[in-house]
PDB file of C-alpha atoms in Angstrom:
ATOM      1  CA  UNK Q   1       0.000   0.000   0.000  1.00 47.00           C
ATOM      2  CA  UNK Q   2       1.296   3.486  -0.866  1.00 43.00           C
ATOM      3  CA  UNK Q   3       0.246   6.709   0.858  1.00 43.00           C
ATOM      4  CA  UNK Q   4       0.975  10.171  -0.552  1.00 40.00           C
ATOM      5  CA  UNK Q   5       1.276  13.525   1.184  1.00 39.00           C
ATOM      6  CA  UNK Q   6       2.067  16.730  -0.684  1.00 37.00           C
ATOM      7  CA  UNK Q   7       4.793  18.945   0.776  1.00 38.00           C
ATOM      8  CA  UNK Q   8       4.809  22.719   0.486  1.00 40.00           C
ATOM      9  CA  UNK Q   9       6.779  24.455  -2.241  1.00 44.00           C
ATOM     10  CA  UNK Q  10       6.505  24.213  -6.001  1.00 43.00           C
ATOM     11  CA  UNK Q  11       9.648  22.126  -6.346  1.00 58.00           C
ATOM     12  CA  UNK Q  12       9.452  20.146  -3.134  1.00 78.00           C
ATOM     13  CA  UNK Q  13       9.798  16.377  -3.376  1.00 93.00           C
ATOM     14  CA  UNK Q  14       6.663  14.376  -2.772  1.00 96.00           C
ATOM     15  CA  UNK Q  15       6.580  12.580   0.587  1.00 97.00           C
ATOM     16  CA  UNK Q  16       5.300   9.015   0.417  1.00 97.00           C
ATOM     17  CA  UNK Q  17       5.253   5.757   2.291  1.00 98.00           C
ATOM     18  CA  UNK Q  18       5.101   2.196   1.038  1.00 98.00           C
ATOM     19  CA  UNK Q  19       4.467  -1.007   2.945  1.00 98.00           C
ATOM     20  CA  UNK Q  20       6.866  -3.953   2.647  1.00 98.00           C
ATOM     21  CA  UNK Q  21       6.618  -7.243   4.563  1.00 98.00           C
ATOM     22  CA  UNK Q  22       8.662  -5.768   7.428  1.00 98.00           C
ATOM     23  CA  UNK Q  23       8.455  -1.980   7.250  1.00 98.00           C
ATOM     24  CA  UNK Q  24       6.445   1.025   6.323  1.00 98.00           C
ATOM     25  CA  UNK Q  25       9.197   2.821   4.446  1.00 98.00           C
ATOM     26  CA  UNK Q  26       8.976   6.590   4.162  1.00 98.00           C
ATOM     27  CA  UNK Q  27      10.579   8.135   1.101  1.00 98.00           C
ATOM     28  CA  UNK Q  28      10.683  11.234  -1.045  1.00 98.00           C
ATOM     29  CA  UNK Q  29      10.002  11.181  -4.760  1.00 97.00           C
ATOM     30  CA  UNK Q  30      11.094  13.800  -7.273  1.00 97.00           C
ATOM     31  CA  UNK Q  31      10.792  14.061 -11.026  1.00 96.00           C
ATOM     32  CA  UNK Q  32       8.087  12.356 -13.097  1.00 89.00           C
ATOM     33  CA  UNK Q  33       5.194  10.758 -11.251  1.00 78.00           C
ATOM     34  CA  UNK Q  34       5.441   7.030 -10.654  1.00 62.00           C
ATOM     35  CA  UNK Q  35       4.595   5.002 -13.691  1.00 56.00           C
ATOM     36  CA  UNK Q  36       5.808   7.661 -16.130  1.00 68.00           C
ATOM     37  CA  UNK Q  37       6.720   5.668 -19.265  1.00 72.00           C
ATOM     38  CA  UNK Q  38      10.430   5.548 -19.940  1.00 83.00           C
ATOM     39  CA  UNK Q  39      11.530   7.595 -16.924  1.00 92.00           C
ATOM     40  CA  UNK Q  40      14.745   6.105 -15.539  1.00 96.00           C
ATOM     41  CA  UNK Q  41      14.481   5.318 -11.840  1.00 97.00           C
ATOM     42  CA  UNK Q  42      17.271   6.440  -9.511  1.00 98.00           C
ATOM     43  CA  UNK Q  43      17.260   5.330  -5.863  1.00 98.00           C
ATOM     44  CA  UNK Q  44      19.601   7.179  -3.496  1.00 99.00           C
ATOM     45  CA  UNK Q  45      20.355   5.740  -0.046  1.00 99.00           C
ATOM     46  CA  UNK Q  46      21.777   7.576   2.951  1.00 98.00           C
ATOM     47  CA  UNK Q  47      24.225   6.345   5.566  1.00 98.00           C
ATOM     48  CA  UNK Q  48      24.821   6.645   9.300  1.00 98.00           C
ATOM     49  CA  UNK Q  49      24.223   9.113  10.858  1.00 98.00           C
ATOM     50  CA  UNK Q  50      22.259  10.839   8.108  1.00 98.00           C
ATOM     51  CA  UNK Q  51      18.943  10.931   6.238  1.00 98.00           C
ATOM     52  CA  UNK Q  52      17.549  11.885   2.793  1.00 98.00           C
ATOM     53  CA  UNK Q  53      18.684  15.506   3.224  1.00 98.00           C
ATOM     54  CA  UNK Q  54      22.169  14.306   2.268  1.00 98.00           C
ATOM     55  CA  UNK Q  55      21.024  14.093  -1.380  1.00 98.00           C
ATOM     56  CA  UNK Q  56      19.329  17.506  -1.575  1.00 98.00           C
ATOM     57  CA  UNK Q  57      22.145  18.954  -3.675  1.00 98.00           C
ATOM     58  CA  UNK Q  58      21.892  16.222  -6.303  1.00 98.00           C
ATOM     59  CA  UNK Q  59      18.179  15.419  -6.564  1.00 98.00           C
ATOM     60  CA  UNK Q  60      16.955  18.579  -8.366  1.00 98.00           C
ATOM     61  CA  UNK Q  61      19.389  18.179 -11.269  1.00 98.00           C
ATOM     62  CA  UNK Q  62      18.550  14.494 -11.718  1.00 98.00           C
ATOM     63  CA  UNK Q  63      14.827  15.214 -11.553  1.00 97.00           C
ATOM     64  CA  UNK Q  64      15.265  17.992 -14.128  1.00 96.00           C
ATOM     65  CA  UNK Q  65      16.957  15.406 -16.370  1.00 96.00           C
ATOM     66  CA  UNK Q  66      13.698  13.438 -16.301  1.00 96.00           C
ATOM     67  CA  UNK Q  67      14.728  10.834 -13.717  1.00 97.00           C
ATOM     68  CA  UNK Q  68      12.249   9.514 -11.173  1.00 97.00           C
ATOM     69  CA  UNK Q  69      14.342   9.936  -8.031  1.00 98.00           C
ATOM     70  CA  UNK Q  70      13.415   8.041  -4.870  1.00 98.00           C
ATOM     71  CA  UNK Q  71      15.156   8.727  -1.558  1.00 98.00           C
ATOM     72  CA  UNK Q  72      14.029   6.537   1.382  1.00 99.00           C
ATOM     73  CA  UNK Q  73      14.689   6.758   5.092  1.00 99.00           C
ATOM     74  CA  UNK Q  74      16.444   3.548   6.143  1.00 99.00           C
ATOM     75  CA  UNK Q  75      15.114   1.343   8.943  1.00 98.00           C
ATOM     76  CA  UNK Q  76      15.520   3.119  12.273  1.00 98.00           C
ATOM     77  CA  UNK Q  77      15.488   6.604  10.741  1.00 98.00           C
ATOM     78  CA  UNK Q  78      12.880   9.328  10.397  1.00 98.00           C
ATOM     79  CA  UNK Q  79       9.301   8.253   9.650  1.00 98.00           C
ATOM     80  CA  UNK Q  80      10.183   4.686   8.571  1.00 98.00           C
ATOM     81  CA  UNK Q  81       8.592   2.207  10.981  1.00 98.00           C
ATOM     82  CA  UNK Q  82       8.547  -1.519  11.702  1.00 98.00           C
ATOM     83  CA  UNK Q  83       5.130  -3.104  11.220  1.00 98.00           C
ATOM     84  CA  UNK Q  84       5.496  -5.656  14.023  1.00 98.00           C
ATOM     85  CA  UNK Q  85       6.729  -4.877  17.538  1.00 97.00           C
ATOM     86  CA  UNK Q  86       8.260  -8.358  17.622  1.00 96.00           C
ATOM     87  CA  UNK Q  87      10.455  -7.865  14.535  1.00 97.00           C
ATOM     88  CA  UNK Q  88      14.187  -7.870  15.366  1.00 97.00           C
ATOM     89  CA  UNK Q  89      15.540  -4.331  15.260  1.00 98.00           C
ATOM     90  CA  UNK Q  90      18.447  -5.472  13.163  1.00 98.00           C
ATOM     91  CA  UNK Q  91      20.823  -3.129  11.373  1.00 98.00           C
ATOM     92  CA  UNK Q  92      22.906  -5.927   9.834  1.00 98.00           C
ATOM     93  CA  UNK Q  93      23.935  -5.670   6.214  1.00 98.00           C
ATOM     94  CA  UNK Q  94      21.497  -8.361   5.040  1.00 98.00           C
ATOM     95  CA  UNK Q  95      18.609  -6.357   6.507  1.00 98.00           C
ATOM     96  CA  UNK Q  96      19.616  -3.241   4.589  1.00 98.00           C
ATOM     97  CA  UNK Q  97      19.894  -5.170   1.327  1.00 98.00           C
ATOM     98  CA  UNK Q  98      16.594  -6.977   1.917  1.00 98.00           C
ATOM     99  CA  UNK Q  99      14.868  -3.672   2.671  1.00 98.00           C
ATOM    100  CA  UNK Q 100      16.051  -2.153  -0.607  1.00 98.00           C
ATOM    101  CA  UNK Q 101      14.900  -5.121  -2.644  1.00 98.00           C
ATOM    102  CA  UNK Q 102      11.527  -5.134  -0.820  1.00 98.00           C
ATOM    103  CA  UNK Q 103      11.195  -1.384  -1.461  1.00 98.00           C
ATOM    104  CA  UNK Q 104      11.695  -1.939  -5.187  1.00 98.00           C
ATOM    105  CA  UNK Q 105       9.279  -4.867  -5.187  1.00 98.00           C
ATOM    106  CA  UNK Q 106       6.578  -2.900  -3.355  1.00 98.00           C
ATOM    107  CA  UNK Q 107       6.809  -0.100  -5.905  1.00 97.00           C
ATOM    108  CA  UNK Q 108       6.971  -2.546  -8.843  1.00 96.00           C
ATOM    109  CA  UNK Q 109      10.363  -1.179  -9.915  1.00 97.00           C
ATOM    110  CA  UNK Q 110      11.955  -3.774 -12.159  1.00 97.00           C
ATOM    111  CA  UNK Q 111      15.282  -1.985 -12.521  1.00 98.00           C
ATOM    112  CA  UNK Q 112      16.914   1.127 -11.097  1.00 98.00           C
ATOM    113  CA  UNK Q 113      20.210   2.945 -10.946  1.00 98.00           C
ATOM    114  CA  UNK Q 114      21.347   2.802  -7.324  1.00 99.00           C
ATOM    115  CA  UNK Q 115      23.487   5.278  -5.427  1.00 98.00           C
ATOM    116  CA  UNK Q 116      24.542   5.124  -1.821  1.00 98.00           C
ATOM    117  CA  UNK Q 117      27.211   5.614   0.782  1.00 98.00           C
ATOM    118  CA  UNK Q 118      27.936   4.016   4.155  1.00 98.00           C
ATOM    119  CA  UNK Q 119      24.840   1.966   5.179  1.00 98.00           C
ATOM    120  CA  UNK Q 120      23.078   2.976   1.974  1.00 98.00           C
ATOM    121  CA  UNK Q 121      26.090   2.067  -0.132  1.00 98.00           C
ATOM    122  CA  UNK Q 122      26.064  -1.334   1.553  1.00 98.00           C
ATOM    123  CA  UNK Q 123      22.416  -1.888   0.639  1.00 98.00           C
ATOM    124  CA  UNK Q 124      23.068  -0.829  -2.959  1.00 99.00           C
ATOM    125  CA  UNK Q 125      26.131  -3.090  -3.299  1.00 98.00           C
ATOM    126  CA  UNK Q 126      24.215  -6.065  -1.892  1.00 98.00           C
ATOM    127  CA  UNK Q 127      21.338  -5.751  -4.341  1.00 99.00           C
ATOM    128  CA  UNK Q 128      23.782  -5.164  -7.216  1.00 98.00           C
ATOM    129  CA  UNK Q 129      25.743  -8.291  -6.256  1.00 98.00           C
ATOM    130  CA  UNK Q 130      22.849 -10.644  -5.532  1.00 98.00           C
ATOM    131  CA  UNK Q 131      20.213  -9.348  -7.960  1.00 98.00           C
ATOM    132  CA  UNK Q 132      22.146  -7.695 -10.823  1.00 98.00           C
ATOM    133  CA  UNK Q 133      19.160  -7.902 -13.170  1.00 98.00           C
ATOM    134  CA  UNK Q 134      17.427  -5.339 -10.942  1.00 98.00           C
ATOM    135  CA  UNK Q 135      20.279  -2.812 -11.157  1.00 98.00           C
ATOM    136  CA  UNK Q 136      20.991  -0.699 -14.213  1.00 98.00           C
ATOM    137  CA  UNK Q 137      24.070   0.953 -12.731  1.00 98.00           C
ATOM    138  CA  UNK Q 138      25.700   1.488  -9.342  1.00 98.00           C
ATOM    139  CA  UNK Q 139      27.210   4.542  -7.693  1.00 99.00           C
ATOM    140  CA  UNK Q 140      29.008   3.211  -4.634  1.00 98.00           C
ATOM    141  CA  UNK Q 141      30.659   5.831  -2.475  1.00 98.00           C
ATOM    142  CA  UNK Q 142      33.827   4.509  -0.741  1.00 98.00           C
ATOM    143  CA  UNK Q 143      34.041   1.330  -2.817  1.00 98.00           C
ATOM    144  CA  UNK Q 144      32.917  -2.256  -2.245  1.00 98.00           C
ATOM    145  CA  UNK Q 145      30.670  -1.840   0.780  1.00 98.00           C
ATOM    146  CA  UNK Q 146      29.804  -5.482   1.513  1.00 98.00           C
ATOM    147  CA  UNK Q 147      31.237  -6.382   4.904  1.00 97.00           C
ATOM    148  CA  UNK Q 148      33.639  -9.284   5.302  1.00 97.00           C
ATOM    149  CA  UNK Q 149      32.309 -10.300   8.714  1.00 96.00           C
ATOM    150  CA  UNK Q 150      34.402 -13.465   8.864  1.00 94.00           C
ATOM    151  CA  UNK Q 151      37.514 -11.277   8.819  1.00 94.00           C
ATOM    152  CA  UNK Q 152      36.183  -8.739  11.309  1.00 93.00           C
ATOM    153  CA  UNK Q 153      38.579  -9.936  14.016  1.00 91.00           C
ATOM    154  CA  UNK Q 154      41.618  -9.036  11.911  1.00 93.00           C
ATOM    155  CA  UNK Q 155      43.160  -5.745  13.099  1.00 93.00           C
ATOM    156  CA  UNK Q 156      43.206  -2.823  10.678  1.00 91.00           C
ATOM    157  CA  UNK Q 157      45.848  -0.147  10.323  1.00 92.00           C
ATOM    158  CA  UNK Q 158      46.310   1.839  13.518  1.00 95.00           C
ATOM    159  CA  UNK Q 159      44.812   4.960  11.935  1.00 92.00           C
ATOM    160  CA  UNK Q 160      41.674   3.037  10.972  1.00 93.00           C
ATOM    161  CA  UNK Q 161      41.371   1.449  14.402  1.00 95.00           C
ATOM    162  CA  UNK Q 162      41.544   4.922  15.938  1.00 96.00           C
ATOM    163  CA  UNK Q 163      38.817   6.262  13.630  1.00 96.00           C
ATOM    164  CA  UNK Q 164      36.509   3.350  14.507  1.00 97.00           C
ATOM    165  CA  UNK Q 165      36.278   4.384  18.190  1.00 97.00           C
ATOM    166  CA  UNK Q 166      32.498   4.784  17.898  1.00 98.00           C
ATOM    167  CA  UNK Q 167      32.134   1.130  16.870  1.00 97.00           C
ATOM    168  CA  UNK Q 168      34.014  -0.104  19.935  1.00 97.00           C
ATOM    169  CA  UNK Q 169      31.977   2.315  22.071  1.00 98.00           C
ATOM    170  CA  UNK Q 170      28.686   0.952  20.672  1.00 98.00           C
ATOM    171  CA  UNK Q 171      29.837  -2.555  21.512  1.00 98.00           C
ATOM    172  CA  UNK Q 172      29.566  -1.683  25.214  1.00 98.00           C
ATOM    173  CA  UNK Q 173      26.478  -1.056  27.311  1.00 98.00           C
ATOM    174  CA  UNK Q 174      27.953   2.327  28.187  1.00 98.00           C
ATOM    175  CA  UNK Q 175      27.938   3.056  24.451  1.00 98.00           C
ATOM    176  CA  UNK Q 176      24.298   2.040  24.103  1.00 98.00           C
ATOM    177  CA  UNK Q 177      23.377   4.329  27.006  1.00 98.00           C
ATOM    178  CA  UNK Q 178      25.511   7.096  25.530  1.00 98.00           C
ATOM    179  CA  UNK Q 179      23.777   6.900  22.155  1.00 98.00           C
ATOM    180  CA  UNK Q 180      20.390   6.920  23.865  1.00 98.00           C
ATOM    181  CA  UNK Q 181      21.200   9.964  25.992  1.00 98.00           C
ATOM    182  CA  UNK Q 182      23.569  11.895  23.728  1.00 98.00           C
ATOM    183  CA  UNK Q 183      22.635  10.907  20.202  1.00 98.00           C
ATOM    184  CA  UNK Q 184      22.775  14.452  18.847  1.00 98.00           C
ATOM    185  CA  UNK Q 185      26.147  15.191  20.407  1.00 98.00           C
ATOM    186  CA  UNK Q 186      27.619  11.913  19.153  1.00 98.00           C
ATOM    187  CA  UNK Q 187      26.246  12.307  15.630  1.00 98.00           C
ATOM    188  CA  UNK Q 188      27.308  15.958  15.403  1.00 98.00           C
ATOM    189  CA  UNK Q 189      30.822  14.953  16.468  1.00 98.00           C
ATOM    190  CA  UNK Q 190      30.928  12.230  13.805  1.00 98.00           C
ATOM    191  CA  UNK Q 191      29.908  14.764  11.160  1.00 98.00           C
ATOM    192  CA  UNK Q 192      32.820  16.998  12.171  1.00 98.00           C
ATOM    193  CA  UNK Q 193      35.355  14.188  12.387  1.00 98.00           C
ATOM    194  CA  UNK Q 194      34.366  12.405   9.203  1.00 98.00           C
ATOM    195  CA  UNK Q 195      34.078  15.492   6.980  1.00 98.00           C
ATOM    196  CA  UNK Q 196      36.697  17.876   8.405  1.00 98.00           C
ATOM    197  CA  UNK Q 197      36.485  20.342   5.508  1.00 98.00           C
ATOM    198  CA  UNK Q 198      32.690  20.673   5.595  1.00 98.00           C
ATOM    199  CA  UNK Q 199      31.549  23.724   7.570  1.00 97.00           C
ATOM    200  CA  UNK Q 200      27.906  22.897   8.299  1.00 98.00           C
ATOM    201  CA  UNK Q 201      25.704  25.030  10.520  1.00 98.00           C
ATOM    202  CA  UNK Q 202      23.428  23.934  13.354  1.00 98.00           C
ATOM    203  CA  UNK Q 203      20.275  24.392  11.275  1.00 98.00           C
ATOM    204  CA  UNK Q 204      21.629  21.959   8.671  1.00 98.00           C
ATOM    205  CA  UNK Q 205      22.426  19.412  11.351  1.00 98.00           C
ATOM    206  CA  UNK Q 206      19.058  19.763  13.069  1.00 98.00           C
ATOM    207  CA  UNK Q 207      17.132  19.213   9.844  1.00 98.00           C
ATOM    208  CA  UNK Q 208      18.646  15.731   9.757  1.00 98.00           C
ATOM    209  CA  UNK Q 209      18.996  15.092  13.498  1.00 98.00           C
ATOM    210  CA  UNK Q 210      15.218  14.854  13.801  1.00 98.00           C
ATOM    211  CA  UNK Q 211      15.530  11.540  11.939  1.00 98.00           C
ATOM    212  CA  UNK Q 212      17.568  10.159  14.841  1.00 98.00           C
ATOM    213  CA  UNK Q 213      14.530  10.514  17.115  1.00 98.00           C
ATOM    214  CA  UNK Q 214      13.012   7.420  15.503  1.00 98.00           C
ATOM    215  CA  UNK Q 215      12.105   5.040  18.369  1.00 98.00           C
ATOM    216  CA  UNK Q 216      14.142   2.227  16.775  1.00 98.00           C
ATOM    217  CA  UNK Q 217      17.254   4.295  15.968  1.00 98.00           C
ATOM    218  CA  UNK Q 218      19.352   3.214  18.954  1.00 98.00           C
ATOM    219  CA  UNK Q 219      18.455  -0.474  18.715  1.00 98.00           C
ATOM    220  CA  UNK Q 220      19.133  -0.628  14.971  1.00 98.00           C
ATOM    221  CA  UNK Q 221      22.429   1.248  15.211  1.00 98.00           C
ATOM    222  CA  UNK Q 222      23.721  -0.783  18.151  1.00 98.00           C
ATOM    223  CA  UNK Q 223      22.791  -4.089  16.520  1.00 98.00           C
ATOM    224  CA  UNK Q 224      24.466  -3.007  13.279  1.00 98.00           C
ATOM    225  CA  UNK Q 225      27.812  -2.249  14.872  1.00 98.00           C
ATOM    226  CA  UNK Q 226      27.735  -5.306  17.098  1.00 98.00           C
ATOM    227  CA  UNK Q 227      26.698  -7.746  14.371  1.00 98.00           C
ATOM    228  CA  UNK Q 228      29.495  -6.692  12.036  1.00 97.00           C
ATOM    229  CA  UNK Q 229      31.996  -7.616  14.763  1.00 96.00           C
ATOM    230  CA  UNK Q 230      30.212 -10.885  15.601  1.00 96.00           C
ATOM    231  CA  UNK Q 231      29.162  -9.523  18.992  1.00 96.00           C
ATOM    232  CA  UNK Q 232      25.408  -9.814  18.382  1.00 96.00           C
ATOM    233  CA  UNK Q 233      23.268 -12.419  16.619  1.00 96.00           C
ATOM    234  CA  UNK Q 234      21.575 -11.585  13.373  1.00 96.00           C
ATOM    235  CA  UNK Q 235      17.944 -11.956  12.376  1.00 97.00           C
ATOM    236  CA  UNK Q 236      17.521 -15.709  11.697  1.00 97.00           C
ATOM    237  CA  UNK Q 237      15.311 -14.924   8.696  1.00 97.00           C
ATOM    238  CA  UNK Q 238      18.249 -13.147   7.050  1.00 98.00           C
ATOM    239  CA  UNK Q 239      20.845 -15.879   7.478  1.00 97.00           C
ATOM    240  CA  UNK Q 240      20.531 -17.150   3.875  1.00 97.00           C
ATOM    241  CA  UNK Q 241      21.466 -13.657   2.645  1.00 98.00           C
ATOM    242  CA  UNK Q 242      24.348 -13.372   5.111  1.00 98.00           C
ATOM    243  CA  UNK Q 243      25.644 -16.751   3.917  1.00 97.00           C
ATOM    244  CA  UNK Q 244      25.786 -15.467   0.350  1.00 98.00           C
ATOM    245  CA  UNK Q 245      27.456 -12.229   1.429  1.00 98.00           C
ATOM    246  CA  UNK Q 246      30.120 -14.160   3.324  1.00 97.00           C
ATOM    247  CA  UNK Q 247      31.469 -15.264  -0.055  1.00 98.00           C
ATOM    248  CA  UNK Q 248      32.136 -11.606  -0.939  1.00 98.00           C
ATOM    249  CA  UNK Q 249      30.157 -11.867  -4.186  1.00 98.00           C
ATOM    250  CA  UNK Q 250      31.386  -9.855  -7.169  1.00 98.00           C
ATOM    251  CA  UNK Q 251      29.395  -6.981  -8.628  1.00 98.00           C
ATOM    252  CA  UNK Q 252      28.883  -7.229 -12.375  1.00 98.00           C
ATOM    253  CA  UNK Q 253      26.811  -4.115 -13.100  1.00 98.00           C
ATOM    254  CA  UNK Q 254      28.415  -0.907 -14.415  1.00 98.00           C
ATOM    255  CA  UNK Q 255      29.840   0.865 -11.378  1.00 98.00           C
ATOM    256  CA  UNK Q 256      31.381   4.198 -10.460  1.00 98.00           C
ATOM    257  CA  UNK Q 257      33.088   4.540  -7.089  1.00 98.00           C
ATOM    258  CA  UNK Q 258      33.557   7.969  -5.546  1.00 98.00           C
ATOM    259  CA  UNK Q 259      35.760   8.421  -2.503  1.00 98.00           C
ATOM    260  CA  UNK Q 260      36.289  11.670  -0.628  1.00 98.00           C
ATOM    261  CA  UNK Q 261      39.963  12.588  -0.364  1.00 98.00           C
ATOM    262  CA  UNK Q 262      39.396  13.869   3.187  1.00 98.00           C
ATOM    263  CA  UNK Q 263      37.153  11.045   4.453  1.00 98.00           C
ATOM    264  CA  UNK Q 264      37.826  10.918   8.178  1.00 98.00           C
ATOM    265  CA  UNK Q 265      36.510   7.396   8.838  1.00 98.00           C
ATOM    266  CA  UNK Q 266      37.128   5.488   5.592  1.00 97.00           C
ATOM    267  CA  UNK Q 267      40.379   6.686   4.076  1.00 97.00           C
ATOM    268  CA  UNK Q 268      40.600   6.744   0.241  1.00 97.00           C
ATOM    269  CA  UNK Q 269      43.479   4.259   0.445  1.00 96.00           C
ATOM    270  CA  UNK Q 270      40.932   1.683   1.599  1.00 96.00           C
ATOM    271  CA  UNK Q 271      39.228   1.535  -1.812  1.00 97.00           C
ATOM    272  CA  UNK Q 272      42.372   1.606  -3.960  1.00 97.00           C
ATOM    273  CA  UNK Q 273      42.250  -2.128  -4.620  1.00 97.00           C
ATOM    274  CA  UNK Q 274      38.474  -2.653  -4.654  1.00 98.00           C
ATOM    275  CA  UNK Q 275      38.400  -3.108  -8.427  1.00 98.00           C
ATOM    276  CA  UNK Q 276      38.892  -6.861  -7.865  1.00 98.00           C
ATOM    277  CA  UNK Q 277      35.308  -7.023  -6.573  1.00 98.00           C
ATOM    278  CA  UNK Q 278      33.807  -5.548  -9.771  1.00 98.00           C
ATOM    279  CA  UNK Q 279      33.610  -7.610 -12.945  1.00 98.00           C
ATOM    280  CA  UNK Q 280      31.699  -5.110 -15.086  1.00 98.00           C
ATOM    281  CA  UNK Q 281      32.620  -1.616 -16.310  1.00 98.00           C
ATOM    282  CA  UNK Q 282      34.262   0.149 -13.373  1.00 98.00           C
ATOM    283  CA  UNK Q 283      35.702   3.568 -12.633  1.00 98.00           C
ATOM    284  CA  UNK Q 284      36.986   5.054  -9.371  1.00 98.00           C
ATOM    285  CA  UNK Q 285      37.327   8.751  -8.650  1.00 98.00           C
ATOM    286  CA  UNK Q 286      38.874  10.378  -5.584  1.00 98.00           C
ATOM    287  CA  UNK Q 287      36.993  13.639  -4.995  1.00 98.00           C
ATOM    288  CA  UNK Q 288      39.250  16.423  -3.678  1.00 98.00           C
ATOM    289  CA  UNK Q 289      38.402  18.173  -0.390  1.00 98.00           C
ATOM    290  CA  UNK Q 290      35.270  16.068   0.226  1.00 98.00           C
ATOM    291  CA  UNK Q 291      34.944  13.876   3.299  1.00 98.00           C
ATOM    292  CA  UNK Q 292      32.658  11.037   4.283  1.00 98.00           C
ATOM    293  CA  UNK Q 293      29.438  12.972   3.687  1.00 98.00           C
ATOM    294  CA  UNK Q 294      30.370  13.328   0.045  1.00 98.00           C
ATOM    295  CA  UNK Q 295      26.820  13.794  -1.344  1.00 98.00           C
ATOM    296  CA  UNK Q 296      26.466  16.911   0.804  1.00 98.00           C
ATOM    297  CA  UNK Q 297      29.931  18.234   0.029  1.00 98.00           C
ATOM    298  CA  UNK Q 298      30.238  17.423  -3.679  1.00 98.00           C
ATOM    299  CA  UNK Q 299      26.729  16.901  -5.096  1.00 98.00           C
ATOM    300  CA  UNK Q 300      27.973  17.807  -8.555  1.00 98.00           C
ATOM    301  CA  UNK Q 301      30.210  14.701  -8.507  1.00 98.00           C
ATOM    302  CA  UNK Q 302      27.167  12.578  -7.656  1.00 98.00           C
ATOM    303  CA  UNK Q 303      25.125  14.069 -10.490  1.00 98.00           C
ATOM    304  CA  UNK Q 304      27.969  13.587 -12.971  1.00 98.00           C
ATOM    305  CA  UNK Q 305      28.397   9.958 -11.952  1.00 98.00           C
ATOM    306  CA  UNK Q 306      24.690   9.122 -12.192  1.00 98.00           C
ATOM    307  CA  UNK Q 307      24.462  10.819 -15.584  1.00 98.00           C
ATOM    308  CA  UNK Q 308      27.475   8.841 -16.781  1.00 98.00           C
ATOM    309  CA  UNK Q 309      25.939   5.567 -15.621  1.00 98.00           C
ATOM    310  CA  UNK Q 310      22.630   6.363 -17.294  1.00 98.00           C
ATOM    311  CA  UNK Q 311      24.368   7.264 -20.559  1.00 97.00           C
ATOM    312  CA  UNK Q 312      26.555   4.165 -20.394  1.00 95.00           C
ATOM    313  CA  UNK Q 313      23.542   1.894 -19.919  1.00 94.00           C
ATOM    314  CA  UNK Q 314      21.110   3.711 -22.226  1.00 90.00           C
ATOM    315  CA  UNK Q 315      21.038   0.848 -24.740  1.00 70.00           C
TER     316      UNK Q 315
END
């Protein structure tokens, strides 16, 4: 079932919700109305800690190109809600990929160009790897985003271990309590640390921080960062997907990787050798000055990449 609510402003995206087997997913739609013949579908997916506002600099240009652009709130964010109080509040990678596929199914979208970073990039990579016929092209910010959970106990470079402090914090009960009590302070700090060259103001942060007030935000975030380090069980219903992801499946669809040169949590060196995971057309670009929140900092690079993917796959 799909519900529609008009937002104010002549060029405002249309706010909608759609029901999947697990969630009522809230999303924004821009460009041609759903069902417009021939309109290419672009789905853009945010990361942690963020929401659809991260794509505001890119959506208008893509919509003006005639794309139907859909930008959902992920599970645990904003108006997106679980349908059943008993559903596991899982943030594991299989859940994110399953949600994206269910979102496309619920809207009867046979194929889309996907773009995402962080959690959203993980969802996009998973669908591209496991259901390539559903993906026209992939924009994956920071590279191959499918987690290698089996190798999660292997230490990373000291600089990476230092930047992952929040993950170790969330693996403690003190960290859970801290995220519950201080979620805005923690998320604001991560914005500053991960995108050191981005000078955002408080109003910009608050427009997104409201999405962290979702009643499932803390549970989903904590489970996500514990599951990836094998410190929390996953949703049993998602184990078949996790088993497939454990093989680090290749991605065969045309792909462009963008990586911010100043990313404070996922250094550009980390994606230098990711080409081995992509068997189709592949291009990687390091974006100067930009940090982890690249869609906010360099929306023109996002638009250029999506346009290139659409042109490359036009046939």
